[in-house]
Coordinates of C-alpha atoms in Angstrom, one line a residue:
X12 CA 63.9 -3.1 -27.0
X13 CA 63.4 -3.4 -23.1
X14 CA 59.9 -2.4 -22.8
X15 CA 60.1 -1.8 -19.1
X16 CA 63.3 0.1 -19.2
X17 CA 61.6 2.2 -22.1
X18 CA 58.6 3.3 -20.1
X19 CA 60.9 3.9 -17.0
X20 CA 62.7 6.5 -19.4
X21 CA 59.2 7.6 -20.6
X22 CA 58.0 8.0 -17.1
X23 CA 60.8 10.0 -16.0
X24 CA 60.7 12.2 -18.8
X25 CA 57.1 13.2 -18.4
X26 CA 57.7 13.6 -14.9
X27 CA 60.9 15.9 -15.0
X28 CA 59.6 17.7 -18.5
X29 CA 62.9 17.6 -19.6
X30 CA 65.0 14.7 -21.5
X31 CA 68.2 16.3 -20.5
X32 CA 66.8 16.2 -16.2
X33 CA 65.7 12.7 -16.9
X34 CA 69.1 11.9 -18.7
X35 CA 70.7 13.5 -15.2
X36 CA 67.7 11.7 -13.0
X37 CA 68.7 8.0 -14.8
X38 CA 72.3 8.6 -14.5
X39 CA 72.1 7.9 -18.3
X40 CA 73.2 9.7 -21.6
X41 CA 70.8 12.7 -23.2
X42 CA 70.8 10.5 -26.2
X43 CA 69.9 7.3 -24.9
X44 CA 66.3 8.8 -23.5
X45 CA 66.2 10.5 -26.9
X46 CA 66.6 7.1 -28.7
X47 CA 64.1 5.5 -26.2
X48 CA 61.5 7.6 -26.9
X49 CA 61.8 7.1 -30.7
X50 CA 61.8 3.4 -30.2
X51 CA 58.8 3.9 -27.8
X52 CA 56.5 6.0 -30.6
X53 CA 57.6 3.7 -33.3
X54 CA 57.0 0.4 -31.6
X55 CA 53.4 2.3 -30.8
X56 CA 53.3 3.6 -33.9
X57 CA 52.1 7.0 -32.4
X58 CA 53.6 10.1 -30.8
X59 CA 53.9 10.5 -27.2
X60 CA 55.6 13.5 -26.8
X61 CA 55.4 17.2 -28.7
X62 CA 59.0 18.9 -28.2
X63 CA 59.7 22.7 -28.8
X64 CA 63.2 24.1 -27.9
X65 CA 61.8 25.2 -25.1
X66 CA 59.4 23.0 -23.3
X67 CA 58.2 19.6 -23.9
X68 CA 53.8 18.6 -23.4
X69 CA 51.9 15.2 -23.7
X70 CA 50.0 14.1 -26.3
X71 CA 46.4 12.5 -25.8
X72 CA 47.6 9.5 -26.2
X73 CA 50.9 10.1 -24.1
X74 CA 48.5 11.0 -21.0
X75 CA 47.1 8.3 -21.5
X76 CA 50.0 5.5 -21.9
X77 CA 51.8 7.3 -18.7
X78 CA 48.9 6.7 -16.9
X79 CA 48.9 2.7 -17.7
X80 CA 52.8 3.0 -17.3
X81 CA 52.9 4.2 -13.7
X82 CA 50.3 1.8 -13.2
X83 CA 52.1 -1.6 -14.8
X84 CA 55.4 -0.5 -13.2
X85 CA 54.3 0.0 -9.5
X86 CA 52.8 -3.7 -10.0
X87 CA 56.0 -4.9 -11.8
X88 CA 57.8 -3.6 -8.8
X89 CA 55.7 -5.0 -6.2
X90 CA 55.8 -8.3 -8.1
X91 CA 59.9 -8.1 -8.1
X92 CA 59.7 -6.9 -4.4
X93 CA 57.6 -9.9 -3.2
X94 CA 59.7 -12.7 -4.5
X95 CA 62.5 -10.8 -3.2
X96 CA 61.3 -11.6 -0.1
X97 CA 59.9 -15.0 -0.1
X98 CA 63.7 -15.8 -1.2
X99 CA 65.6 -14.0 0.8
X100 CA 66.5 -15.0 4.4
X101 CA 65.1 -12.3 7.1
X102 CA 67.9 -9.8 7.9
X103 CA 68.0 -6.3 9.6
X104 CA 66.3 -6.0 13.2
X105 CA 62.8 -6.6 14.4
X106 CA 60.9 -3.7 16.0
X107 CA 58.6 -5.5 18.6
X108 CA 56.3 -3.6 20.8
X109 CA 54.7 -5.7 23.8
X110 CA 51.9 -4.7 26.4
X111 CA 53.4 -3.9 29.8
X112 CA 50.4 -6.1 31.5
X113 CA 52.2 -8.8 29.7
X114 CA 53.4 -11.2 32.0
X115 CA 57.7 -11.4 31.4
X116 CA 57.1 -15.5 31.1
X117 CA 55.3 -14.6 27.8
X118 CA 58.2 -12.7 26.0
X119 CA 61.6 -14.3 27.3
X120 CA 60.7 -18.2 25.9
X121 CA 59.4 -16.3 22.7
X122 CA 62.5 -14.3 21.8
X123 CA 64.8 -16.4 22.8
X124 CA 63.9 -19.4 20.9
X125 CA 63.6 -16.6 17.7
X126 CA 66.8 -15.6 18.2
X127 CA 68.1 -19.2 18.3
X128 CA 66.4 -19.8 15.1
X129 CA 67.5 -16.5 13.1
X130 CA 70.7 -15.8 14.7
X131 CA 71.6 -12.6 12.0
X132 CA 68.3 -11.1 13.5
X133 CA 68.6 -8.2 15.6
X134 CA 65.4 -7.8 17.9
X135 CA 64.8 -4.9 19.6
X136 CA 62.0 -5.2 22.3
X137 CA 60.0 -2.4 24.2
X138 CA 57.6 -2.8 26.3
X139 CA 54.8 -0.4 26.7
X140 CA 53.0 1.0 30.2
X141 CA 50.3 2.8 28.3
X142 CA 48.2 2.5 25.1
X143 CA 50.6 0.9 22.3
X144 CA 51.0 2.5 18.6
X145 CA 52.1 0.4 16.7
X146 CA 51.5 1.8 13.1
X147 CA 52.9 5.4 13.8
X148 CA 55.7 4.3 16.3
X149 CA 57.5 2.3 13.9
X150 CA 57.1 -0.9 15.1
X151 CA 57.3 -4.3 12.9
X152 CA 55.1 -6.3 15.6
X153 CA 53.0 -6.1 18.6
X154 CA 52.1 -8.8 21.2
X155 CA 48.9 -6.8 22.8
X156 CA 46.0 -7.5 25.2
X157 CA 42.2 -6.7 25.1
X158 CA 42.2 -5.8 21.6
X159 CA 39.4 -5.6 19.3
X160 CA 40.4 -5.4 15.5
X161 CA 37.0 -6.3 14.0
X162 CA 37.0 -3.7 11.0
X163 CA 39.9 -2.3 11.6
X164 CA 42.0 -1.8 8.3
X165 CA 45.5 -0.8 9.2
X166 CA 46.2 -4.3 11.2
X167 CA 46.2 -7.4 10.6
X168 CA 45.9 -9.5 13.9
X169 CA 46.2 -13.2 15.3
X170 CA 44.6 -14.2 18.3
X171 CA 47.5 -16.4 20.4
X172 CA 45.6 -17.7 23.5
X173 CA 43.0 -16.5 26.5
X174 CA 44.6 -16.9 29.6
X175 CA 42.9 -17.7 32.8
X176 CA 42.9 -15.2 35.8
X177 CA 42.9 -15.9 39.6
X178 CA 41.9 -13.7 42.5
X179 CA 44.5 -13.5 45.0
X180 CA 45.3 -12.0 48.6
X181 CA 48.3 -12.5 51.2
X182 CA 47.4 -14.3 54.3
X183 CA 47.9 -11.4 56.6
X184 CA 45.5 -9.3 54.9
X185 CA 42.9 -12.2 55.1
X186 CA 43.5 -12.6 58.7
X187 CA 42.9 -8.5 58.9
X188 CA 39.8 -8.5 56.8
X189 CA 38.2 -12.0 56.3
X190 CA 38.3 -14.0 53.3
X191 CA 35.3 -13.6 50.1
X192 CA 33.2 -16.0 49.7
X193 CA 30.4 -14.5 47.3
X194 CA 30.7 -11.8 44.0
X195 CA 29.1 -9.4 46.6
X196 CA 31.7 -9.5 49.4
X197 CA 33.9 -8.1 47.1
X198 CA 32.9 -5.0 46.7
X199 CA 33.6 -4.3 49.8
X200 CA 37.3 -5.1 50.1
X201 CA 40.7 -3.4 49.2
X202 CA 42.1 -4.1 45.8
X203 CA 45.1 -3.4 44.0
X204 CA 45.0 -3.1 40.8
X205 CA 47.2 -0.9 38.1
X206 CA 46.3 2.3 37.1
X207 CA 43.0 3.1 35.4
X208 CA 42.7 5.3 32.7
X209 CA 39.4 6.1 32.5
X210 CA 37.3 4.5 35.4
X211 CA 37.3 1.2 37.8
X212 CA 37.5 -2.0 36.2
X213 CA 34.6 -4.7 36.3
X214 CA 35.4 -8.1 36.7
X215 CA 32.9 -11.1 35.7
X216 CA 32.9 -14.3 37.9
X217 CA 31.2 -17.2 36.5
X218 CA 30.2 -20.0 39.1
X219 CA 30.0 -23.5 38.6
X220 CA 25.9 -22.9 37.7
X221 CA 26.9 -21.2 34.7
X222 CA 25.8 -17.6 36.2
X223 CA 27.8 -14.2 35.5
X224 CA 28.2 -11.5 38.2
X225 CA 29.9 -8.4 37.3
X226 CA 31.8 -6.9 40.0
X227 CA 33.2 -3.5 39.9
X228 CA 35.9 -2.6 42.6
X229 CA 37.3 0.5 44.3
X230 CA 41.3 0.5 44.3
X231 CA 42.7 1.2 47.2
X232 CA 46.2 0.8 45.5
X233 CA 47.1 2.0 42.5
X234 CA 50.7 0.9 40.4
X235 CA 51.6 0.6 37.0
X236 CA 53.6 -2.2 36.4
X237 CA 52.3 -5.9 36.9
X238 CA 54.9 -6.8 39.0
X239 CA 54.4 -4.1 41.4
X240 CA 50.4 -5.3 41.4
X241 CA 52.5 -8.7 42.4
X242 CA 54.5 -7.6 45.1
X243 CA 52.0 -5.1 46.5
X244 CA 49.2 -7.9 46.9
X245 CA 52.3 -9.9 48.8
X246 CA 52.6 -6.8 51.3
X247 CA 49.2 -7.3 52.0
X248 CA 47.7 -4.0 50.2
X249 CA 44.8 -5.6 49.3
X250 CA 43.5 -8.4 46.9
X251 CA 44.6 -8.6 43.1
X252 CA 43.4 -10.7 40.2
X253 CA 46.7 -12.0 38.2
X254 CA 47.5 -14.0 35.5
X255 CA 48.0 -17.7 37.1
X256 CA 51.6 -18.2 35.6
X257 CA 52.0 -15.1 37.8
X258 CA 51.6 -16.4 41.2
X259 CA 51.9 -19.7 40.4
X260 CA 54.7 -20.1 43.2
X261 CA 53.5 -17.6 45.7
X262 CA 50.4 -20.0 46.0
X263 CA 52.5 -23.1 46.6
X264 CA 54.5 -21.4 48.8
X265 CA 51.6 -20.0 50.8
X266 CA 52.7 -16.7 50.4
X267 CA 49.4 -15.9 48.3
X268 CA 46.0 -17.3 49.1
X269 CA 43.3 -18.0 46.5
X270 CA 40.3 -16.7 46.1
X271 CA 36.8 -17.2 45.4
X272 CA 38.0 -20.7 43.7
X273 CA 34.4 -21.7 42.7
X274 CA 34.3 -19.1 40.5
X275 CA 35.9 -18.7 37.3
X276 CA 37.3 -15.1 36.2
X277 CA 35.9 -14.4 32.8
X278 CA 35.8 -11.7 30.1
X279 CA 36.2 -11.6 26.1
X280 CA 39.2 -9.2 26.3
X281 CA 41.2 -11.7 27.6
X282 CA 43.1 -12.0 24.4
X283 CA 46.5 -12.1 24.1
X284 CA 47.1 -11.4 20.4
X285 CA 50.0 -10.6 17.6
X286 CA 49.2 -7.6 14.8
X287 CA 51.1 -5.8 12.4
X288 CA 50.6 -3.2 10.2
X289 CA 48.7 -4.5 6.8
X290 CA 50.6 -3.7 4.0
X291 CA 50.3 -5.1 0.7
X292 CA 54.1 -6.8 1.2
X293 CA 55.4 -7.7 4.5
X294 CA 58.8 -7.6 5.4
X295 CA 60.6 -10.8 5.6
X296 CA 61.4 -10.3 9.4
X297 CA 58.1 -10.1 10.1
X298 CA 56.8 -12.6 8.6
X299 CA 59.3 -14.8 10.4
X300 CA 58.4 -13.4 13.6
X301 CA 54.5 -14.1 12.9
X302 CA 55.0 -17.6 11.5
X303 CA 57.3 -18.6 14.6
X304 CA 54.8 -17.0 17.5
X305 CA 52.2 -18.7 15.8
X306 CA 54.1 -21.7 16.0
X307 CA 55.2 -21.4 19.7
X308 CA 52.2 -20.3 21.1
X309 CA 50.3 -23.4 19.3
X310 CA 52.9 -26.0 20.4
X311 CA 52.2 -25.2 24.2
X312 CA 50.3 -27.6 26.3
X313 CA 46.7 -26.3 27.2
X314 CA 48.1 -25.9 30.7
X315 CA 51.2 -24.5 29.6
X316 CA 49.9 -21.7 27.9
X317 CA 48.9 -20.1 31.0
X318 CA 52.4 -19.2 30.6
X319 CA 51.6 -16.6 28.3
X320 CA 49.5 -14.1 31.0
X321 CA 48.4 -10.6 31.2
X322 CA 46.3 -8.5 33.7
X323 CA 43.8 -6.9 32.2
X324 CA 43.5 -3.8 31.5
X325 CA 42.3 -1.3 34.0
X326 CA 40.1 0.6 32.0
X327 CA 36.2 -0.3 31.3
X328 CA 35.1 -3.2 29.2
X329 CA 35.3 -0.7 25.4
X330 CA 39.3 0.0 26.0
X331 CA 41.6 -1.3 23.6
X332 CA 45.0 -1.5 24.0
X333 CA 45.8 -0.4 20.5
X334 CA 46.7 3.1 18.9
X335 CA 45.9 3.1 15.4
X336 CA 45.6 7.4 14.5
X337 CA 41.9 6.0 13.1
X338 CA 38.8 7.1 14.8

């Protein structure tokens, strides 16, 4: 006797109240589920089912072995599911969801080399101007910024690397309205910055003595794309902070100046992390996609991984950039 297959039958047959709609349900004979229900009562030596000609009813004890049944086979099918997938090769296409303050140096290098490594992948990238749901949305992965996940169930979460910011203005602008030297003068200047959500960002500069100042500014330019910040801080709209990667060329070509270079731009959401739904069994693909970003990220020079930058956020220092439908 195939003791799962028998408390499959016995599962459906309680379910559907019927032997001859679990017959149908099984795509098997009315008399095989009649015959594995015998075999069932007399291997337990009790009866499971009372039977009229017109309905069917648990007994006690048939409650109570459908209970333990659904039970047993929901683990025997996660059990089958999970070595399904540490053995099978990842397949299908990834849904990955990325931050739009994500700098484009931190995505292309990362896909790409994916791709080259699972060439049967599909990966299907968006990137996100706003708040990022990942769990509702649909998405396998997300590579997000400023996120706290401390006791937060639905995600499971890897923190990649911080990333350094610098403050930045175009010389004509400087000429127009004098360079910063202190925290204070800044205040007092234009910025550009993206959009905020909810109120002006602050900004903490640590100097060389080891002392914070937090400095909240006043945009005087709005955008919402990073590169837009970027271009408009070339134009001379004002000063911008930026991931270094960022304007790594505009300040060797002189096109961008730095700013306040004794002080170092510093804040605990800037995180650059990888999450994904926790579930019990992963899919394949993402795993792959974890283990590999992992990989990548870790394999990048100190210097290097400036590579990976973001602006953050534009909202106060609570916002996170993740969506989870929990409050």
């Amino acid at each position: 006797m195939n003791q799962i297959q028998t408390m499959r039958v016995f599962v459906c047959v309680a379910e559907q109240q019927s032997f001859r709609r679990a017959a149908h349900h099984l795509g098997v004979s009315n008399a095989l589920v009649t015959r594995s229900i015998a075999m069932l009562e007399g291997h337990l030596n009790t009866r499971l089912i009372h039977r009229t000609t017109r309905n069917l009813s648990l007994t006690e004890a048939g409650v109570r072995y459908l209970d333990g049944c659904r039970a047993l086979l929901e683990e025997f099918d996660h059990l089958e599911s999970s070595v399904a997938h540490a053995v099978r090769e990842p397949a299908g296409t990834l849904r990955v969801v990325a931050s739009g303050l994500l700098s484009p140096l931190a995505l292309t290098p990362l896909v790409s080399s994916f791709r080259h490594r699972y060439p049967e992948l599909r990966v299907q990238l968006t990137v996100a101007e706003g708040p990022l749901d990942v769990l509702d949305s649909g998405y396998d992965v997300g590579i997000v910024t400023g996120t706290r996940l401390d006791g937060n169930p639905t995600l499971i979460g890897h923190a990649l690397a911080p990333n350094p910011f610098v403050a930045v203005a175009a010389p004509a602008y400087l000429e127009r309205r004098g360079e910063p030297r202190l925290p204070d003068d800044l205040p007092g200047h234009d910025w550009v910055t993206l959009a905020a959500h909810q109120h002006a960002p602050a900004w903490q500069l640590v100097g060389h003595d080891g002392v914070a100042h937090s400095v909240t500014v006043r945009p005087a330019c709005t955008v919402n794309q990073l590169a837009l910040v970027h271009a408009a801080a070339v134009a001379g709209a004002g000063i911008a902070v930026l991931p270094e990667p960022c304007v790594a060329s505009a300040l060797a070509s002189g096109t961008l100046v730095r700013l306040m270079a004794g002080y170092r731009i510093d804040d605990p959401d800037t995180q650059l992390s990888l999450v994904y739904p926790n579930r019990q069994y992963v899919p394949a693909r993402t795993r792959s996609f974890v283990e590999h970003a992992l990989d990548h990220f870790s394999a990048q020079p100190a210097r290097e991984r400036t590579d990976y930058g973001f602006l953050r956020p534009s909202r106060g220092p609570d916002r996170s950039d993740i969506v989870t439908g929990l409050q």
